[in-house]
């Protein structure tokens, strides 16, 4: 029997805390709820959490009933007014990135962006990805023990997406800093020093200004990069305006490197701690594609995405009023026993590709093919140069409090 609720009322809900108690392992909590409550209210998140794969797919297919406009996490604290204003306008007045667009605006922008990540474009860029991976592996191979996240995963993923976009090398570190400042504002769960918040917000203003400046340069003088393609090379003359491209650039940098770095952290941690260890990959007993897909299923680098009900709806037998905020827990979908025989076991095989790590529907990750190639190339390069890789002795790694991202603080490895 369906349950009816009013999103305007206060709900006791469930004490789901992915920033604290459930930060390292949200899945045990979600599994305990099980089939009895596949949709539950989380007061800390101010959202109805959807945990069942079939319910998520239904929501993601229904663009009329669910809006992506407010799909990012919100800060849990009240930001100073000037910080809030900068946070709203750093991309430009009324600027909306493609992930927040609803039909019909979404289709036009997405069509042009898709052209930058076709299989042909990905294949053409693969030599550059391999060169980046090889160079970074050679540098880290000289170390006996190192933090895989800071020494390889983050700089690798950042350089790959920045070179694809055409970001000058001297801006790589700043792009990383600006991305971190966005995280601090968007996912803030505690009161912080107002002056520090202003520093973060000013950083985002600089990020937006940098994107606009770079786009203007490519508008006047195209180069062999994605920004130039979006401005000049659209099919049948379909391109984006300079303002439209400027809005997308920070998101492509942010999402393009952070999720890849997080996925690499999960993949390497889980395989290195598995009974067969890294040797199974080096010896070819596990294919790089299967390893990538299992890493994405087992612990999605983006644990979830928000949607807002545009009208009264039913999700998982729960009636929700228009305006209700939902969190689609992609990571939980990867552990859904209806889709996976052993959901809590890390076991790379060809059945792992049923995950929702790249989303579903019109907002399916436009760079999914690019990301898969990037992850596979990294694994291949490390397997070739570091066949004896193991976890360093010590405590198991922890995750950063940046939900819905699933980012390890560090991953100590040795050769």
Short mmCIF file of C-alpha atoms in Angstrom, two decimals:
data_model
loop_
_atom_site.label_atom_id
_atom_site.label_comp_id
_atom_site.label_asym_id
_atom_site.label_seq_id
_atom_site.Cartn_x
_atom_site.Cartn_y
_atom_site.Cartn_z
CA UNK A 1 0.00 0.00 0.00
CA UNK A 2 1.40 3.38 -0.98
CA UNK A 3 2.32 5.88 1.70
CA UNK A 4 1.33 9.51 1.27
CA UNK A 5 3.51 12.29 2.67
CA UNK A 6 3.69 16.04 2.45
CA UNK A 7 7.16 17.39 1.73
CA UNK A 8 6.27 20.56 3.61
CA UNK A 9 5.89 18.67 6.86
CA UNK A 10 8.68 17.68 9.22
CA UNK A 11 9.62 14.01 9.04
CA UNK A 12 11.41 11.97 11.62
CA UNK A 13 13.12 10.17 8.75
CA UNK A 14 16.25 8.07 8.92
CA UNK A 15 19.57 9.15 10.51
CA UNK A 16 21.54 8.75 7.29
CA UNK A 17 24.79 10.69 7.71
CA UNK A 18 27.18 10.22 4.76
CA UNK A 19 29.32 13.09 6.09
CA UNK A 20 29.91 11.46 9.47
CA UNK A 21 28.78 8.09 10.80
CA UNK A 22 28.26 6.59 7.34
CA UNK A 23 31.03 8.41 5.51
CA UNK A 24 33.30 5.41 4.89
CA UNK A 25 30.56 2.82 4.52
CA UNK A 26 27.11 4.12 3.59
CA UNK A 27 26.18 0.77 2.07
CA UNK A 28 25.76 -1.19 5.31
CA UNK A 29 23.23 1.36 6.53
CA UNK A 30 21.37 1.30 3.22
CA UNK A 31 21.39 -2.50 3.10
CA UNK A 32 19.93 -2.69 6.61
CA UNK A 33 16.92 -0.68 5.44
CA UNK A 34 16.56 -3.17 2.61
CA UNK A 35 13.35 -3.85 0.77
CA UNK A 36 11.20 -2.56 3.60
CA UNK A 37 11.99 1.10 2.92
CA UNK A 38 13.56 1.67 -0.53
CA UNK A 39 12.57 5.34 -0.35
CA UNK A 40 13.23 7.12 2.95
CA UNK A 41 13.56 10.68 4.17
CA UNK A 42 16.99 11.85 5.40
CA UNK A 43 16.61 15.03 7.49
CA UNK A 44 20.34 15.79 7.35
CA UNK A 45 20.14 15.94 3.53
CA UNK A 46 16.66 17.43 3.33
CA UNK A 47 15.79 14.86 0.69
CA UNK A 48 14.01 11.59 0.00
CA UNK A 49 16.68 8.98 -0.66
CA UNK A 50 15.93 6.48 -3.43
CA UNK A 51 17.92 3.26 -3.11
CA UNK A 52 16.35 0.81 -5.58
CA UNK A 53 17.74 0.72 -9.11
CA UNK A 54 14.38 0.34 -10.86
CA UNK A 55 12.98 3.37 -9.02
CA UNK A 56 15.98 5.49 -9.99
CA UNK A 57 15.68 4.51 -13.63
CA UNK A 58 11.99 5.41 -13.58
CA UNK A 59 12.77 8.86 -12.17
CA UNK A 60 15.61 9.48 -14.63
CA UNK A 61 13.36 8.57 -17.55
CA UNK A 62 10.58 10.92 -16.47
CA UNK A 63 11.82 14.38 -17.40
CA UNK A 64 8.37 15.91 -17.07
CA UNK A 65 7.87 14.93 -13.46
CA UNK A 66 11.43 15.45 -12.21
CA UNK A 67 13.67 18.45 -12.79
CA UNK A 68 17.48 18.42 -12.81
CA UNK A 69 17.67 22.17 -12.27
CA UNK A 70 18.72 21.80 -8.62
CA UNK A 71 20.74 18.58 -8.97
CA UNK A 72 23.79 19.61 -6.92
CA UNK A 73 24.10 19.29 -3.13
CA UNK A 74 23.30 22.38 -1.11
CA UNK A 75 25.38 23.76 1.74
CA UNK A 76 23.85 22.80 5.09
CA UNK A 77 24.81 26.13 6.62
CA UNK A 78 23.70 29.65 5.81
CA UNK A 79 26.36 31.39 3.76
CA UNK A 80 27.06 35.11 4.26
CA UNK A 81 24.98 37.16 1.83
CA UNK A 82 27.93 38.32 -0.26
CA UNK A 83 29.28 34.76 -0.45
CA UNK A 84 25.87 33.44 -1.47
CA UNK A 85 25.63 36.07 -4.19
CA UNK A 86 29.04 35.19 -5.62
CA UNK A 87 28.21 31.48 -5.39
CA UNK A 88 25.06 32.06 -7.46
CA UNK A 89 26.65 34.24 -10.11
CA UNK A 90 30.26 33.08 -10.59
CA UNK A 91 29.45 31.42 -13.91
CA UNK A 92 27.59 34.51 -15.11
CA UNK A 93 24.11 35.93 -14.65
CA UNK A 94 21.44 33.22 -15.05
CA UNK A 95 24.10 30.77 -16.31
CA UNK A 96 23.13 27.10 -16.11
CA UNK A 97 25.45 24.17 -16.85
CA UNK A 98 24.16 21.32 -19.00
CA UNK A 99 23.66 18.98 -16.04
CA UNK A 100 21.08 21.39 -14.61
CA UNK A 101 19.16 22.00 -17.83
CA UNK A 102 15.72 20.53 -18.43
CA UNK A 103 14.10 19.92 -21.82
CA UNK A 104 13.85 21.51 -24.28
CA UNK A 105 16.96 23.65 -23.59
CA UNK A 106 18.96 20.61 -22.57
CA UNK A 107 18.78 18.83 -25.95
CA UNK A 108 20.33 21.66 -27.98
CA UNK A 109 23.32 22.17 -25.66
CA UNK A 110 23.81 18.47 -25.08
CA UNK A 111 23.85 17.71 -28.81
CA UNK A 112 26.84 19.97 -29.35
CA UNK A 113 28.68 18.73 -26.26
CA UNK A 114 28.15 15.11 -27.32
CA UNK A 115 30.09 15.76 -30.52
CA UNK A 116 33.20 16.41 -28.47
CA UNK A 117 33.10 12.92 -26.93
CA UNK A 118 32.21 10.65 -29.82
CA UNK A 119 34.09 7.33 -30.10
CA UNK A 120 36.14 8.82 -32.94
CA UNK A 121 37.11 11.85 -30.84
CA UNK A 122 38.03 9.61 -27.91
CA UNK A 123 40.20 7.37 -30.09
CA UNK A 124 41.95 10.39 -31.58
CA UNK A 125 42.80 11.65 -28.09
CA UNK A 126 43.93 8.30 -26.67
CA UNK A 127 47.62 8.77 -27.63
CA UNK A 128 47.65 11.95 -25.55
CA UNK A 129 46.07 10.14 -22.60
CA UNK A 130 48.66 7.34 -22.87
CA UNK A 131 51.50 9.85 -22.98
CA UNK A 132 50.19 11.56 -19.84
CA UNK A 133 49.80 8.22 -18.05
CA UNK A 134 53.24 6.99 -19.10
CA UNK A 135 54.99 10.19 -18.03
CA UNK A 136 53.31 10.21 -14.63
CA UNK A 137 53.92 6.50 -14.05
CA UNK A 138 57.62 6.95 -14.80
CA UNK A 139 57.83 9.71 -12.23
CA UNK A 140 56.02 7.77 -9.51
CA UNK A 141 57.86 4.53 -10.31
CA UNK A 142 60.96 6.03 -8.72
CA UNK A 143 59.19 6.10 -5.34
CA UNK A 144 59.23 3.11 -3.01
CA UNK A 145 56.05 4.22 -1.25
CA UNK A 146 53.61 6.99 -2.18
CA UNK A 147 50.05 8.24 -1.90
CA UNK A 148 48.36 6.98 -5.04
CA UNK A 149 45.66 9.68 -4.87
CA UNK A 150 47.90 12.76 -4.73
CA UNK A 151 50.85 11.34 -6.70
CA UNK A 152 48.93 9.80 -9.58
CA UNK A 153 45.11 9.75 -9.62
CA UNK A 154 44.44 13.47 -9.18
CA UNK A 155 47.25 14.92 -11.36
CA UNK A 156 46.55 12.34 -14.07
CA UNK A 157 42.81 12.98 -14.26
CA UNK A 158 43.30 16.74 -14.06
CA UNK A 159 45.87 16.88 -16.85
CA UNK A 160 43.81 14.64 -19.14
CA UNK A 161 40.65 16.78 -19.01
CA UNK A 162 42.58 20.06 -19.08
CA UNK A 163 44.52 19.03 -22.19
CA UNK A 164 41.34 17.88 -23.89
CA UNK A 165 39.76 21.27 -23.21
CA UNK A 166 42.86 23.23 -24.12
CA UNK A 167 43.62 24.69 -20.68
CA UNK A 168 47.20 26.07 -20.56
CA UNK A 169 49.47 24.01 -18.31
CA UNK A 170 50.18 26.93 -16.00
CA UNK A 171 46.50 26.88 -14.98
CA UNK A 172 46.27 23.19 -14.06
CA UNK A 173 46.96 23.71 -10.34
CA UNK A 174 44.60 26.66 -10.18
CA UNK A 175 41.83 24.61 -11.76
CA UNK A 176 42.35 22.06 -9.01
CA UNK A 177 42.20 24.75 -6.33
CA UNK A 178 39.08 26.32 -7.82
CA UNK A 179 37.41 22.91 -7.92
CA UNK A 180 38.23 22.35 -4.26
CA UNK A 181 36.84 25.77 -3.39
CA UNK A 182 33.60 24.86 -5.12
CA UNK A 183 33.40 21.69 -3.05
CA UNK A 184 33.95 23.64 0.16
CA UNK A 185 31.04 25.95 -0.62
CA UNK A 186 28.64 23.46 -2.21
CA UNK A 187 29.10 20.73 0.40
CA UNK A 188 29.72 22.77 3.53
CA UNK A 189 28.19 21.03 6.56
CA UNK A 190 29.49 23.24 9.34
CA UNK A 191 29.95 26.90 10.05
CA UNK A 192 33.26 28.17 8.73
CA UNK A 193 35.25 31.36 8.99
CA UNK A 194 33.34 33.94 6.89
CA UNK A 195 36.62 35.31 5.55
CA UNK A 196 37.61 31.83 4.40
CA UNK A 197 34.24 31.40 2.71
CA UNK A 198 34.77 34.71 0.93
CA UNK A 199 38.17 33.48 -0.24
CA UNK A 200 36.51 30.39 -1.71
CA UNK A 201 33.80 32.47 -3.37
CA UNK A 202 36.33 34.88 -4.86
CA UNK A 203 38.19 31.85 -6.18
CA UNK A 204 35.04 30.74 -7.99
CA UNK A 205 34.63 34.21 -9.44
CA UNK A 206 38.18 33.87 -10.77
CA UNK A 207 37.28 30.42 -12.15
CA UNK A 208 34.36 31.87 -14.08
CA UNK A 209 36.43 34.79 -15.36
CA UNK A 210 39.19 32.41 -16.47
CA UNK A 211 36.70 30.26 -18.40
CA UNK A 212 35.27 33.29 -20.19
CA UNK A 213 38.73 34.58 -21.05
CA UNK A 214 39.89 31.23 -22.41
CA UNK A 215 36.76 30.87 -24.53
CA UNK A 216 37.26 34.33 -26.00
CA UNK A 217 40.81 33.37 -26.95
CA UNK A 218 39.59 30.23 -28.74
CA UNK A 219 36.80 32.15 -30.42
CA UNK A 220 39.37 34.46 -32.00
CA UNK A 221 42.06 31.82 -32.60
CA UNK A 222 40.83 28.19 -32.65
CA UNK A 223 43.19 25.40 -31.65
CA UNK A 224 43.03 21.61 -31.59
CA UNK A 225 40.97 21.32 -28.40
CA UNK A 226 37.42 20.78 -27.19
CA UNK A 227 36.65 24.44 -26.52
CA UNK A 228 37.47 25.31 -30.12
CA UNK A 229 35.33 22.40 -31.36
CA UNK A 230 32.33 23.58 -29.37
CA UNK A 231 32.68 27.07 -30.79
CA UNK A 232 33.49 26.26 -34.41
CA UNK A 233 32.97 22.61 -35.39
CA UNK A 234 29.36 21.72 -34.63
CA UNK A 235 27.53 19.42 -37.03
CA UNK A 236 25.45 21.23 -39.66
CA UNK A 237 26.60 24.53 -38.22
CA UNK A 238 25.29 23.79 -34.73
CA UNK A 239 27.69 25.29 -32.21
CA UNK A 240 27.42 26.99 -28.84
CA UNK A 241 27.84 30.67 -28.17
CA UNK A 242 30.87 31.92 -26.28
CA UNK A 243 28.71 32.46 -23.19
CA UNK A 244 27.27 28.94 -23.41
CA UNK A 245 30.70 27.35 -23.71
CA UNK A 246 32.05 29.46 -20.83
CA UNK A 247 29.33 28.06 -18.57
CA UNK A 248 30.26 24.45 -19.40
CA UNK A 249 34.04 24.71 -19.00
CA UNK A 250 34.23 24.73 -15.18
CA UNK A 251 31.83 21.77 -14.96
CA UNK A 252 33.84 19.79 -17.50
CA UNK A 253 37.01 20.46 -15.50
CA UNK A 254 35.40 19.76 -12.13
CA UNK A 255 33.47 16.62 -13.03
CA UNK A 256 36.01 15.46 -15.60
CA UNK A 257 38.88 15.11 -13.16
CA UNK A 258 37.33 14.56 -9.75
CA UNK A 259 35.14 11.58 -10.61
CA UNK A 260 37.94 9.91 -12.57
CA UNK A 261 40.42 10.34 -9.72
CA UNK A 262 37.86 8.98 -7.26
CA UNK A 263 37.13 5.96 -9.46
CA UNK A 264 40.84 5.19 -9.73
CA UNK A 265 41.13 5.32 -5.94
CA UNK A 266 38.30 2.81 -5.51
CA UNK A 267 39.52 0.50 -8.27
CA UNK A 268 43.07 0.29 -6.97
CA UNK A 269 42.14 0.03 -3.31
CA UNK A 270 39.63 -2.76 -3.86
CA UNK A 271 41.85 -4.75 -6.23
CA UNK A 272 44.98 -4.36 -4.12
CA UNK A 273 43.13 -5.68 -1.06
CA UNK A 274 41.47 -8.55 -2.92
CA UNK A 275 42.81 -12.13 -2.45
CA UNK A 276 44.38 -12.19 -5.92
CA UNK A 277 45.87 -8.72 -5.52
CA UNK A 278 47.41 -6.68 -8.29
CA UNK A 279 49.01 -9.78 -9.85
CA UNK A 280 45.64 -10.78 -11.34
CA UNK A 281 45.62 -7.59 -13.38
CA UNK A 282 49.29 -7.77 -14.35
CA UNK A 283 48.90 -11.38 -15.50
CA UNK A 284 45.76 -10.62 -17.48
CA UNK A 285 43.46 -12.77 -15.36
CA UNK A 286 41.23 -9.72 -14.97
CA UNK A 287 40.60 -7.50 -17.97
CA UNK A 288 41.01 -3.76 -17.51
CA UNK A 289 37.47 -3.18 -18.81
CA UNK A 290 35.96 -5.58 -16.25
CA UNK A 291 38.02 -4.02 -13.48
CA UNK A 292 36.83 -0.53 -14.42
CA UNK A 293 33.17 -1.54 -14.57
CA UNK A 294 33.34 -3.36 -11.23
CA UNK A 295 34.99 -0.37 -9.57
CA UNK A 296 32.23 1.89 -10.88
CA UNK A 297 29.55 -0.53 -9.68
CA UNK A 298 31.04 -1.35 -6.31
CA UNK A 299 31.51 2.24 -5.13
CA UNK A 300 30.33 4.82 -7.65
CA UNK A 301 32.56 7.95 -7.60
CA UNK A 302 29.34 9.99 -7.66
CA UNK A 303 27.21 8.36 -4.97
CA UNK A 304 24.07 10.15 -6.05
CA UNK A 305 22.36 13.04 -7.77
CA UNK A 306 19.42 15.19 -6.75
CA UNK A 307 16.13 15.71 -8.57
CA UNK A 308 13.07 17.81 -7.73
CA UNK A 309 9.50 16.65 -8.27
CA UNK A 310 7.67 19.12 -10.52
CA UNK A 311 4.27 17.65 -9.59
CA UNK A 312 2.79 15.14 -7.17
CA UNK A 313 4.44 11.78 -7.85
CA UNK A 314 4.77 8.23 -6.59
CA UNK A 315 8.27 6.83 -6.15
CA UNK A 316 8.72 3.34 -4.74
CA UNK A 317 5.12 3.31 -3.46
CA UNK A 318 5.64 6.60 -1.64
CA UNK A 319 3.45 9.54 -2.64
CA UNK A 320 5.52 12.75 -2.74
CA UNK A 321 4.23 16.26 -3.19
CA UNK A 322 5.40 18.63 -5.89
CA UNK A 323 8.60 20.32 -4.78
CA UNK A 324 9.93 17.26 -2.95
CA UNK A 325 13.68 16.87 -3.27
CA UNK A 326 14.98 13.40 -4.11
CA UNK A 327 18.47 11.98 -3.89
CA UNK A 328 19.00 9.13 -6.35
CA UNK A 329 21.68 6.99 -4.71
CA UNK A 330 23.56 5.64 -7.73
CA UNK A 331 26.00 3.87 -5.43
CA UNK A 332 23.16 1.99 -3.75
CA UNK A 333 21.87 0.92 -7.18
CA UNK A 334 25.22 -0.79 -7.71
CA UNK A 335 24.57 -2.83 -4.56
CA UNK A 336 20.95 -3.68 -5.44
CA UNK A 337 20.51 -7.44 -4.96
CA UNK A 338 17.92 -7.47 -7.75
CA UNK A 339 20.60 -6.54 -10.27
CA UNK A 340 23.67 -8.22 -8.74
CA UNK A 341 24.05 -11.74 -7.34
CA UNK A 342 26.72 -10.76 -4.78
CA UNK A 343 26.31 -6.98 -4.44
CA UNK A 344 28.68 -6.53 -1.48
CA UNK A 345 31.56 -8.50 -3.02
CA UNK A 346 34.18 -6.88 -5.26
CA UNK A 347 34.42 -9.34 -8.14
CA UNK A 348 35.33 -7.99 -11.60
CA UNK A 349 33.44 -9.74 -14.38
CA UNK A 350 31.44 -8.89 -17.47
CA UNK A 351 28.20 -8.47 -15.48
CA UNK A 352 29.29 -5.28 -13.71
CA UNK A 353 28.19 -2.88 -16.47
CA UNK A 354 24.60 -2.70 -15.13
CA UNK A 355 25.67 0.06 -12.72
CA UNK A 356 24.33 3.64 -12.75
CA UNK A 357 27.68 5.35 -12.12
CA UNK A 358 27.18 7.38 -15.31
CA UNK A 359 23.52 8.02 -14.62
CA UNK A 360 20.70 7.22 -17.03
CA UNK A 361 18.38 8.94 -19.47
CA UNK A 362 18.98 12.33 -21.06
CA UNK A 363 21.58 13.23 -18.42
CA UNK A 364 23.66 10.09 -18.90
CA UNK A 365 27.28 11.21 -18.54
CA UNK A 366 28.33 12.66 -21.90
CA UNK A 367 31.97 11.75 -21.19
CA UNK A 368 31.31 8.11 -20.22
CA UNK A 369 33.30 6.67 -23.13
CA UNK A 370 36.11 9.13 -22.52
CA UNK A 371 36.20 8.25 -18.81
CA UNK A 372 36.27 4.52 -19.50
CA UNK A 373 39.22 4.92 -21.87
CA UNK A 374 41.00 7.15 -19.37
CA UNK A 375 40.57 4.65 -16.54
CA UNK A 376 41.65 1.67 -18.63
CA UNK A 377 44.74 3.44 -19.94
CA UNK A 378 45.82 4.36 -16.40
CA UNK A 379 45.45 0.76 -15.23
CA UNK A 380 47.39 -0.56 -18.23
CA UNK A 381 50.23 1.91 -17.74
CA UNK A 382 50.60 1.12 -14.04
CA UNK A 383 50.37 -2.65 -14.60
CA UNK A 384 53.17 -2.46 -17.16
CA UNK A 385 55.52 -0.37 -15.01
CA UNK A 386 54.58 -1.35 -11.44
CA UNK A 387 53.80 -5.10 -11.46
CA UNK A 388 54.59 -5.51 -7.77
CA UNK A 389 52.24 -2.81 -6.46
CA UNK A 390 50.75 -3.51 -3.02
CA UNK A 391 49.00 -1.62 -0.25
CA UNK A 392 51.37 -0.06 2.26
CA UNK A 393 51.01 -1.30 5.86
CA UNK A 394 48.78 0.80 8.06
CA UNK A 395 45.19 1.71 8.74
CA UNK A 396 42.64 1.39 5.93
CA UNK A 397 42.00 4.65 4.09
CA UNK A 398 39.10 6.94 4.89
CA UNK A 399 36.79 9.01 2.70
CA UNK A 400 36.56 12.77 2.64
CA UNK A 401 33.32 14.36 3.94
CA UNK A 402 32.32 15.55 0.46
CA UNK A 403 29.21 13.47 -0.22
CA UNK A 404 27.84 12.71 -2.80
CA UNK A 405 31.42 12.43 -4.08
CA UNK A 406 33.23 9.29 -2.88
CA UNK A 407 36.79 10.50 -2.48
CA UNK A 408 39.52 8.75 -0.48
CA UNK A 409 41.68 11.06 1.60
CA UNK A 410 44.76 9.06 0.55
CA UNK A 411 45.81 5.59 -0.56
CA UNK A 412 49.31 4.57 0.53
CA UNK A 413 50.89 2.03 -1.83
CA UNK A 414 54.36 0.58 -2.26
CA UNK A 415 56.32 -1.33 -4.90
#
